XYZ file of C-alpha atoms in Angstrom:
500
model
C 0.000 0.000 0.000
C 1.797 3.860 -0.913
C 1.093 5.307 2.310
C -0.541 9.222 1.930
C 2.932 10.711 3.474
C 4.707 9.355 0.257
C 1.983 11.102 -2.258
C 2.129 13.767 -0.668
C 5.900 14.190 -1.718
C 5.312 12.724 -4.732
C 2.238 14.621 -6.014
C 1.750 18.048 -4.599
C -1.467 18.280 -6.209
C -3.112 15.577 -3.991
C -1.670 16.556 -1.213
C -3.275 19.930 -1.543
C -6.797 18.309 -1.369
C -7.480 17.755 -4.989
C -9.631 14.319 -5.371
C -7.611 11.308 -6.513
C -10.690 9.848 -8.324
C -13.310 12.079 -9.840
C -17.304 9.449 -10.634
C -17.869 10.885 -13.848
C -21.191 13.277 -14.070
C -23.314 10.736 -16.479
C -27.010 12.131 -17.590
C -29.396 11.951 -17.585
C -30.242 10.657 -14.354
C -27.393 8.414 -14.075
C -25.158 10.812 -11.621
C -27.738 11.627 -9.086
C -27.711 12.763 -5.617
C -27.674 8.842 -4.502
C -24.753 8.257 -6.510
C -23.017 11.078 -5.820
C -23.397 10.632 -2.371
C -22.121 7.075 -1.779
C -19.021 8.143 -3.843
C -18.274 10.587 -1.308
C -18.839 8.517 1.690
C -17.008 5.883 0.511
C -13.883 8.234 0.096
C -14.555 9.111 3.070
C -14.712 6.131 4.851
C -11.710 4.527 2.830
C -9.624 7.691 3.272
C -8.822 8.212 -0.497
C -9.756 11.451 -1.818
C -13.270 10.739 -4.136
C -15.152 13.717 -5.462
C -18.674 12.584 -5.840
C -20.810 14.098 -9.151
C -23.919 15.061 -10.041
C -25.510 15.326 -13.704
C -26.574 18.312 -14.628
C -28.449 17.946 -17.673
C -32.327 17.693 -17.468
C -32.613 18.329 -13.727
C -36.290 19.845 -14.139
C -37.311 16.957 -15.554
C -35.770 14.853 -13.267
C -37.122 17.151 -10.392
C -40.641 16.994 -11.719
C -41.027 13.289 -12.676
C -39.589 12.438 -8.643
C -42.815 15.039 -7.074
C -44.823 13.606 -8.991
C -43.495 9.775 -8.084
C -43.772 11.197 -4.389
C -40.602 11.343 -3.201
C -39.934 12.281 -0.202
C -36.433 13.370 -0.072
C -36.949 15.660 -2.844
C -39.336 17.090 -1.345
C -37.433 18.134 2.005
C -34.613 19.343 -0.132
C -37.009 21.643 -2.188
C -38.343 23.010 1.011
C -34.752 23.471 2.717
C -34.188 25.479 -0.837
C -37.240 28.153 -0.671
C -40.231 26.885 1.274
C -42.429 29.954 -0.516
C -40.873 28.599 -4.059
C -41.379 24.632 -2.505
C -44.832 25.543 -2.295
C -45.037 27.226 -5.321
C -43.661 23.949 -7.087
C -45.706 21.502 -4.980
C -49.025 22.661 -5.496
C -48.771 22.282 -9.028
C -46.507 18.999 -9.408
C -46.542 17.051 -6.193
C -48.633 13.523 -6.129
C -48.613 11.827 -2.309
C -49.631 8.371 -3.849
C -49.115 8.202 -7.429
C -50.480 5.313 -9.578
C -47.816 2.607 -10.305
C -49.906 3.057 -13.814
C -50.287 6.354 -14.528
C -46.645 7.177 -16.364
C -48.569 10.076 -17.935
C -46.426 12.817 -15.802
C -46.435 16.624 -16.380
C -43.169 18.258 -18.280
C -41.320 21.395 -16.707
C -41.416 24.218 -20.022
C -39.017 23.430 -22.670
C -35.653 26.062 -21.573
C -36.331 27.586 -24.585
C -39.241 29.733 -23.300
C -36.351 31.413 -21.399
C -35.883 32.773 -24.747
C -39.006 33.125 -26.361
C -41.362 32.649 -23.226
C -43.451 35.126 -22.033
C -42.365 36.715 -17.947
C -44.511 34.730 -16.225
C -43.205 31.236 -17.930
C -39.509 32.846 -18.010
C -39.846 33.454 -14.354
C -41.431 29.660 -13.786
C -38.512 27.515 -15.673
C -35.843 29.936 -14.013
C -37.388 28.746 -10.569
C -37.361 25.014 -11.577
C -33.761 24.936 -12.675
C -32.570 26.689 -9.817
C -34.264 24.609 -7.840
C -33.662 21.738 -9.510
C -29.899 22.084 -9.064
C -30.058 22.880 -5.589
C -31.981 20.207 -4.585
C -29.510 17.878 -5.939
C -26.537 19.137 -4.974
C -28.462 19.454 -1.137
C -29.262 15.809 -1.588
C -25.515 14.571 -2.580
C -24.164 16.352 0.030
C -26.150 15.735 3.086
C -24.515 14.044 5.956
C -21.174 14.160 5.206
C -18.157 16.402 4.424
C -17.231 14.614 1.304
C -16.799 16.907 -1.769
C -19.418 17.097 -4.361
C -19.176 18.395 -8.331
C -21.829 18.971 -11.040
C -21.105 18.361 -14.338
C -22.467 20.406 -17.373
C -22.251 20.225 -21.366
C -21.328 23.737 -22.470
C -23.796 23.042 -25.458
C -26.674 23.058 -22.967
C -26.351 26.493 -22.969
C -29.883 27.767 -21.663
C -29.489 26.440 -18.699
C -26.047 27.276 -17.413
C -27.143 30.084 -15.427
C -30.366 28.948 -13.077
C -28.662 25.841 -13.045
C -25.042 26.759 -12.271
C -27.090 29.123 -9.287
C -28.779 26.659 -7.822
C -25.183 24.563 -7.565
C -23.560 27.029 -5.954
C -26.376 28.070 -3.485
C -26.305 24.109 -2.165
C -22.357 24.548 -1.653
C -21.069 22.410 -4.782
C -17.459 22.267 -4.345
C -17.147 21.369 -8.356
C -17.623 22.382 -11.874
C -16.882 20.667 -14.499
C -17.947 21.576 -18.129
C -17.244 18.933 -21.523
C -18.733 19.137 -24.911
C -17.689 22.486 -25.775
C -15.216 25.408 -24.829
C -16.707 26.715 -21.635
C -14.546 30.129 -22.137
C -17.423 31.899 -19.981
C -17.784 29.871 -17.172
C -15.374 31.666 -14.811
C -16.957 34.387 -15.381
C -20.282 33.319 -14.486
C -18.618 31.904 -10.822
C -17.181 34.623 -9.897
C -20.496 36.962 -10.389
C -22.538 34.725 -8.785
C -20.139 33.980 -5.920
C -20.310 38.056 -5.248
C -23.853 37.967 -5.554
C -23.981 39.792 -8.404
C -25.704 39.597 -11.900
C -24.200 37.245 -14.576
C -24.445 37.251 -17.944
C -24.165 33.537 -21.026
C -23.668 34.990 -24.989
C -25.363 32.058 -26.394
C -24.582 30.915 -29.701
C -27.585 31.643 -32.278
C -27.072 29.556 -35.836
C -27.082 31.580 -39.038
C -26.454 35.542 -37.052
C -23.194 36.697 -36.387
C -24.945 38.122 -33.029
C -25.027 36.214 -29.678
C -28.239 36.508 -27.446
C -27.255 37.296 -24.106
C -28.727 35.572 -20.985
C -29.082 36.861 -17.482
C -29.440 35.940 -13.989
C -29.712 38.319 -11.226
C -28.968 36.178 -8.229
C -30.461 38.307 -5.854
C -34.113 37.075 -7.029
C -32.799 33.658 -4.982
C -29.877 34.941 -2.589
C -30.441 37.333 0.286
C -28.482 41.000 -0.840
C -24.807 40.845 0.673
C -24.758 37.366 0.736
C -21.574 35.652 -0.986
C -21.561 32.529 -2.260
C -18.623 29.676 -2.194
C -16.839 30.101 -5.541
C -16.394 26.259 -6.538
C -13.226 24.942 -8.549
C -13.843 25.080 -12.182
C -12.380 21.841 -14.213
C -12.704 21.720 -18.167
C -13.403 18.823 -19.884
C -10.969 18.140 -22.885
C -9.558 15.837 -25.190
C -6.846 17.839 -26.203
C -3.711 19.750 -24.891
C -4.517 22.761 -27.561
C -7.687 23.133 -25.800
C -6.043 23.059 -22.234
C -3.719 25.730 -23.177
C -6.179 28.035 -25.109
C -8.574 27.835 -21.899
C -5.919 28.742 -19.426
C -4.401 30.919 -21.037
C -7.541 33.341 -21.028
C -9.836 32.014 -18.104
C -9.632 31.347 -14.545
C -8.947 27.820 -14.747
C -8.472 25.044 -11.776
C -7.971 22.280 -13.522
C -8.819 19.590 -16.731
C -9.894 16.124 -17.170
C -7.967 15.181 -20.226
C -10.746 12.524 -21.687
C -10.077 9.844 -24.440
C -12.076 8.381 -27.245
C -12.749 5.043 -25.380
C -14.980 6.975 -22.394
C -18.617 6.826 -22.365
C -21.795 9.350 -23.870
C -20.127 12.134 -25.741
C -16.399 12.640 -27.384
C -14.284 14.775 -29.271
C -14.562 14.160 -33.065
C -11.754 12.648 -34.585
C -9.456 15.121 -35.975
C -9.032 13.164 -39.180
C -12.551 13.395 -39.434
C -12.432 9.850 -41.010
C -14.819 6.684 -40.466
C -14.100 3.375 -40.617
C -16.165 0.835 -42.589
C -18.380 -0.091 -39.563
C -19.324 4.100 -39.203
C -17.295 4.318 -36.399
C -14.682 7.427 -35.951
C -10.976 6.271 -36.806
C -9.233 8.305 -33.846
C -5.329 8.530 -34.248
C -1.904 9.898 -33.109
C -3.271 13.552 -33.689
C -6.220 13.066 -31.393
C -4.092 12.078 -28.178
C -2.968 15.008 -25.913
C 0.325 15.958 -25.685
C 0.536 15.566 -21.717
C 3.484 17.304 -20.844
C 1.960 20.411 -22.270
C -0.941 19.954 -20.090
C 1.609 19.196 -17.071
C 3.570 22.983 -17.978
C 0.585 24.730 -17.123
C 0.829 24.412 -13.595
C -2.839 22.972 -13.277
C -3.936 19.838 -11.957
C -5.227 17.420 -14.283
C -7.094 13.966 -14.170
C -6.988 10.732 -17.455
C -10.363 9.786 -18.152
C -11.519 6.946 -20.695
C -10.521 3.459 -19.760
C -8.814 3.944 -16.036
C -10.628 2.288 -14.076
C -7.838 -0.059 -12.353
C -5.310 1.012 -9.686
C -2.239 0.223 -12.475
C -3.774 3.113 -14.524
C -4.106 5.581 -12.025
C -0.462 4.993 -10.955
C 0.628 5.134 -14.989
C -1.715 8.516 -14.760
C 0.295 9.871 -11.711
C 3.201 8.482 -13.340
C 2.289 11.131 -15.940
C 2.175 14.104 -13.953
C -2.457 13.598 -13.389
C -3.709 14.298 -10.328
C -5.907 10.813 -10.625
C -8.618 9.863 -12.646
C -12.102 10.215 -14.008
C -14.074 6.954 -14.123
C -17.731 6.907 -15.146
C -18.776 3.362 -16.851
C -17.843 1.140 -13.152
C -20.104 4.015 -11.130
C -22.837 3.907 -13.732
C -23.431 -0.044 -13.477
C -23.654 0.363 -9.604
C -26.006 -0.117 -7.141
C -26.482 3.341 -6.446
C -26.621 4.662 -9.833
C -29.349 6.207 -11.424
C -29.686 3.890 -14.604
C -32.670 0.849 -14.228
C -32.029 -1.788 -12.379
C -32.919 -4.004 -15.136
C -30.389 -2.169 -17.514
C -28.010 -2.587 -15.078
C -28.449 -6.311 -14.549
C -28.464 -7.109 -18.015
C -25.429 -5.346 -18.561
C -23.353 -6.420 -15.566
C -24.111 -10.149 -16.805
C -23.478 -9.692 -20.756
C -19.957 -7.876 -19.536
C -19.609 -10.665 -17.754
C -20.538 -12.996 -20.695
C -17.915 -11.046 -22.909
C -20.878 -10.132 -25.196
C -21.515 -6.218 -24.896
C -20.435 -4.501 -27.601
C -20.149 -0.441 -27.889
C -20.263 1.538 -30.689
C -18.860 4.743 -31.320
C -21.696 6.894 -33.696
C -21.038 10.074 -35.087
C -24.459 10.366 -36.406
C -26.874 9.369 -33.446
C -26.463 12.493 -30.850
C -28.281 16.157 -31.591
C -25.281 18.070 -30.336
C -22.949 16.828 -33.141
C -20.570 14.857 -31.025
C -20.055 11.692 -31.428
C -21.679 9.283 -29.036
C -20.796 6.216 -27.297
C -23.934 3.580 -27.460
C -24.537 0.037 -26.046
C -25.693 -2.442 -28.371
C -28.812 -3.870 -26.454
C -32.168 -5.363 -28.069
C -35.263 -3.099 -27.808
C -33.096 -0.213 -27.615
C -32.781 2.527 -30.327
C -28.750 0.991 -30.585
C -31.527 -1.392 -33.171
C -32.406 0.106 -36.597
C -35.455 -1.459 -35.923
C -36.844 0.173 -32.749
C -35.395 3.776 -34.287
C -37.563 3.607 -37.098
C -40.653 2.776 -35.473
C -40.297 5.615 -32.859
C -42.750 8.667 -33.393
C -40.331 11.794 -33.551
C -40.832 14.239 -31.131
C -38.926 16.838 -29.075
C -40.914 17.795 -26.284
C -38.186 17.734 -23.630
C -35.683 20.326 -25.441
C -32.337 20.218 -23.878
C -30.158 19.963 -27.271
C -31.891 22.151 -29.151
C -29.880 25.229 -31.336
C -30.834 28.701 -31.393
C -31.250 29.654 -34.655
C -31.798 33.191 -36.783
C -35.646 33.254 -38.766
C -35.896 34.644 -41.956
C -38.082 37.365 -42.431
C -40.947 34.998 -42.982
C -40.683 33.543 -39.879
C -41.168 36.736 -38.231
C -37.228 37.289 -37.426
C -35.789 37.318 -34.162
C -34.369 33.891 -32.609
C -35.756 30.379 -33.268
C -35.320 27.126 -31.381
C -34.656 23.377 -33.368
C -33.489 19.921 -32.977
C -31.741 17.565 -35.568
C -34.129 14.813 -33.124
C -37.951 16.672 -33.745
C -39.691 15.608 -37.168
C -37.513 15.697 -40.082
C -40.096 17.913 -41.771
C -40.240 20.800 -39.157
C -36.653 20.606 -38.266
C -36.155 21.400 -42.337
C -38.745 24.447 -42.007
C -36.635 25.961 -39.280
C -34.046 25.997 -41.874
C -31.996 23.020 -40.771
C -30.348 20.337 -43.382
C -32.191 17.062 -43.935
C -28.698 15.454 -44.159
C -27.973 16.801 -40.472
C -31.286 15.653 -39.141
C -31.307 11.907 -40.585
C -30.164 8.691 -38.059
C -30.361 11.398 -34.891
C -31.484 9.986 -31.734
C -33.679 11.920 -29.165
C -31.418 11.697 -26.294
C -33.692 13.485 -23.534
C -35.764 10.579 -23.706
C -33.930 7.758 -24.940
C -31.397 8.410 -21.531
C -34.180 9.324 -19.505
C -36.033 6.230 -20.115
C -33.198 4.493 -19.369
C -32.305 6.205 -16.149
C -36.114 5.340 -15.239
C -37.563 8.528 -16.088
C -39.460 7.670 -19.539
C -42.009 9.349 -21.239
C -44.689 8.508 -23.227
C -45.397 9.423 -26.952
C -48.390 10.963 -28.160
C -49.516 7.833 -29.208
C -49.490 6.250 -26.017
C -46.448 4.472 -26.396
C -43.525 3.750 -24.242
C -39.856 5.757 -25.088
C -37.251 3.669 -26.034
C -33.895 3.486 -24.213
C -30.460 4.095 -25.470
C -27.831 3.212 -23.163
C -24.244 4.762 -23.408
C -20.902 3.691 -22.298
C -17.553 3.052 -22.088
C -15.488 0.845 -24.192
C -13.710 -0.489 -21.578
C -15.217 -3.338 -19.475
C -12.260 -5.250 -17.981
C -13.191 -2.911 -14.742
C -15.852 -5.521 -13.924
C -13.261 -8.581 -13.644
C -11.656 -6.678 -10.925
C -14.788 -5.707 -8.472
C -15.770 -8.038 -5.364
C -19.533 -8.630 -7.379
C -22.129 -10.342 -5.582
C -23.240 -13.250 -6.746
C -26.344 -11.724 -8.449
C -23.672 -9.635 -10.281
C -24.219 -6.210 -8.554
C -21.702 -4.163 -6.339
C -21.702 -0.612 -4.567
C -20.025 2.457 -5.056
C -17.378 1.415 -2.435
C -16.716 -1.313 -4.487
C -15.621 0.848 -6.819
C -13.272 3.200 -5.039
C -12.014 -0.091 -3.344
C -11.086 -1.421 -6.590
C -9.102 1.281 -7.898
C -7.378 3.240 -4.943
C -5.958 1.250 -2.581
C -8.109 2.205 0.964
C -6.079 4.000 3.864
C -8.098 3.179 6.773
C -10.389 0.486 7.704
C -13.727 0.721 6.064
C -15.578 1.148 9.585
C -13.628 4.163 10.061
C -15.342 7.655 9.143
C-alpha cells in the first residue's frame, strides 16, 4: 500500500486536497444525488480522496417526474431550498400516492421559453432549474463532508445560469464543463459567488450576433450574501484546448478525456470513419501531456482507467488521478434501471456487450458512445418505429428566422420531425439517423415518457469501451456491487472501512 505521506511528496497536487478519483457526471439521471453521495462517503470512509458528481443535464425533468413519483427526499430538499418557491412547485406537481400506472407525468417548459417565453413562464422555468440544481446538490451532500461536483455540457447552454445558481447556493465544491469550450464559465462563478448579476452569450445559428442571458442572483440569494466560488475543471480531449482555456480564463484544472470513455467525445481530428461508421481516432487526437503538465494545473486521465495500475501510470504522468464513469454507472447506487443494469453487468460478464462509437446518433454533433442492447434505439429497428418528437428540449440550437418567420431567434433539434426541423431551416442530411437523447437516456435512467400515441420511449444506453473494470470488483453473486466497491477497486483504501 503507498502510504498518503509518500503522495504527498510525490504529487503536490493531492496533497493539496485535490480528489484522486473524480465518478464521472453521467445524464441523464445516471449521476444523481444517490450516486453522488455514496461516492463521497465511501472516500470518506476509505480515506482516499473521491469527489462525488452530479448530472446536470435535465434536472427539471428529473425534479418533476420524482414530485410527482412522491418522493420524499426531494421534497425536504425543495423546502430546505425556498419553502415559498417549494410551495409554489408543490401545489402544481406534487402527487402523495401516485399510480404505479399512470406514467402520464407533467413536463417542466421546454428552456427555450427562457428565450421566447413570455415573464410569467420565463420566471417559472428559471425557478425550476434553480431549484432543480439545488436540490440535488443538497441531496448529494447531506450528511457528510465529502466533496461534491456537477457536471455540465457547455452546449446546454440555456441552462447554465439557473442551473449553475442553484449549484452554488447548495455549496457544490465542483464544476466541471465537456462538450464544448466553456470560455465563460469563470466568469459566471465569480459573479454569482459576489452575488452579483451574470451574464451567457449564447450561440444563435445563421447571425453573427449572440443573445445574451441573465441571472440576477439576488431574485434567490439574500443582498450581501456571498456565495462559495467552486473549482472550475474543463473537460478536454486535447492539450490545444487546455492551453487556449488557461491561457484566457480562470482555470483550476482539466480532465484530459479519451475516445474510449462513455456518452459524448471529441470528433476525430481526421474526421475519417471506418467501414463499420465508427470514428478512426489517431496519433493527432491524443494530448500531448506534458503540455498539459507545464501549465501548472492539476489534471485527471479519463476513458478506460478504471484499475489502480492506470491511475499509478496517470500519476506516473504528472495527473492528479482519474475520471471513471462506466464502473459508477453499473452500480447499485446509480441512477440507470435496475434491469439495464443487470443485463449489462451479466453480458460484460458474458464477454458479449459490444459499444459503438456513432457520429451520427447524438443532436449536439458529437459523437456518441452507445450500447448495443435489443429493444433499444442501438436497433435500426426500434429507431424507425419511434414517433419523432422533441418535447423535452435540452439539445436544441438557437437559430436566426428569416423574415418569414417573423425574425428574431428560433429554437430546433436535428431529433424533432424531419419535416419541421427542415422548415426551421436546418439540413435534412444533419437531421437523418439522430437519436432523441432526452428521452432515450431518460427512459433508461427510469424517467421515460410517453409518446403521443401512447407508447412507451425507447432506451439508449451509453458507455464506455472499456469493461475489464468488472473482472476486478468483489460482485455479488447476483452480479451487482456498490459504489465502495468501486473506489475499493481502484485506490488502494487508507483506513479500515468502519472508520469515518
Amino acid at each position: 500500500m503507498i502510504e498518503v505521506l509518500e503522495l504527498a511528496a510525490v504529487r503536490p497536487a493531492i496533497a493539496s486536497g485535490y480528489p484522486e478519483l473524480i465518478q464521472g457526471g453521467m445524464g441523464v439521471g445516471v449521476s444523481t444525488w444517490k450516486l453522488a453521495r455514496a461516492v463521497a462517503l465511501a472516500g470518506q470512509r476509505l480515506g482516499v480522496r473521491a469527489l462525488g458528481v452530479v448530472s446536470g443535464t435535465g434536472l427539471p425533468v428529473m425534479l418533476l417526474g420524482r414530485l410527482q413519483a412522491g418522493d420524499q427526499d426531494v421534497a425536504r430538499a425543495l423546502r430546505a431550498f425556498d419553502p415559498g418557491i417549494a410551495s409554489e412547485i408543490m401545489d402544481e406537481y406534487w402527487v402523495e400516492c401516485p399510480s404505479p400506472s399512470d406514467r402520464r407525468r407533467k413536463l417542466p417548459p421546454k428552456p427555450e421559453v427562457l428565450v421566447t417565453g413570455s415573464p410569467a413562464t420565463k420566471s417559472k422555468m428559471t425557478k425550476l432549474a434553480v431549484a432543480a440544481a439545488f436540490v440535488e446538490i443538497w441531496l448529494a451532500k447531506e450528511g457528510h463532508s465529502g466533496p461534491i461536483g456537477i457536471n455540465v455540457l457547455e452546449k446546454v447552454q440555456l441552462m447554465h445560469l439557473p442551473v449553475l445558481l442553484g449549484a452554488m447556493m447548495a455549496g457544490v465544491e465542483y464544476v466541471l464543463v465537456g462538450a464544448g469550450i466553456p470560455h465563460q464559465v469563470p466568469a459566471v462563478l465569480a459573479n454569482f459567488a459576489r452575488n452579483e448579476p451574470a451574464s451567457y452569450r449564447m450561440d444563435v445559428a445563421g447571425s453573427s450576433e449572440k443573445h445574451l442571458l441573465k441571472l440576477d442572483p439576488r431574485r434567490f440569494v439574500a443582498a450581501g450574501k456571498r456565495l462559495h466560488r467552486p473549482r472550475f475543471l474543463v473537460i478536454a480531449s486535447h492539450h490545444a484546448l487546455a492551453m487556449r482555456l488557461a491561457s484566457t480564463v480562470e482555470v483550476d484544472g482539466f480532465v484530459m478525456e479519451g475516445p474510449s470513455a462513455g456518452g459524448h467525445n471529441a470528433p476525430a481530428r481526421g474526421k475519417t470513419v471506418g467501414e463499420d461508421g465508427q470514428p478512426i481516432y489517431g496519433d493527432r487526437d491524443r494530448p500531448d501531456l506534458e503540455k498539459v503538465a507545464e501549465l501548472g494545473k492539476p489534471f485527471w486521465l479519463a476513458g478506460s482507467y478504471a484499475s489502480p495500475e492506470r491511475l499509478e501510470e496517470a500519476r506516473a504522468l504528472g495527473a492528479a488521478g482519474v475520471q471513471v464513469g462506466t464502473a459508477f454507472a453499473l452500480c447499485n447506487e446509480s441512477g440507470l434501471r435496475d434491469d439495464i443494469k443487470c443485463e449489462l453487468r451479466h453480458r460484460i460478464a458474458a464477454g458479449a456487450l459490444e459499444i459503438k462509437t456513432s457520429a451520427t446518433a447524438s443532436p449536439s454533433g458529437f459523437p456518441f458512445q452507445v450500447a448495443q442492447l435489443q429493444g433499444s434505439l442501438s436497433e435500426q429497428c426500434v429507431y424507425a418505429s419511434r414517433e419523432r418528437i422533441c418535447n423535452i428540449g435540452h439539445l436544441v440550437e438557437a437559430y436566426q428566422k428569416d423574415a418569414d418567420e417573423g425574425g428574431g431567434v428560433g429554437f430546433r433539434c436535428p431529433g424533432e420531425p424531419i419535416d419541421l426541423f427542415v422548415k426551421k431551416g436546418g439540413n435534412r442530411a444533419e437531421a437523418e439517423g439522430k437519436i432523441c437523447l432526452c428521452n432515450g437516456l431518460g427512459a433508461a435512467a427510469g424517467h421515460g415518457q410517453k409518446t403521443r400515441s401512447g407508447a412507451e420511449e425507447p432506451i439508449i444506453v451509453t458507455s464506455g469501451k472499456d469493461l475489464a473494470f468488472y473482472k476486478r470488483l468483489a460482485v455479488q453473486q447476483d452480479g451487482s456491487y456498490s459504489a465502495e466497491d468501486v473506489v475499493r477497486a481502484i485506490v488502494p483504501a487508507r483506513v479500515p472501512a468502519a472508520v469515518s
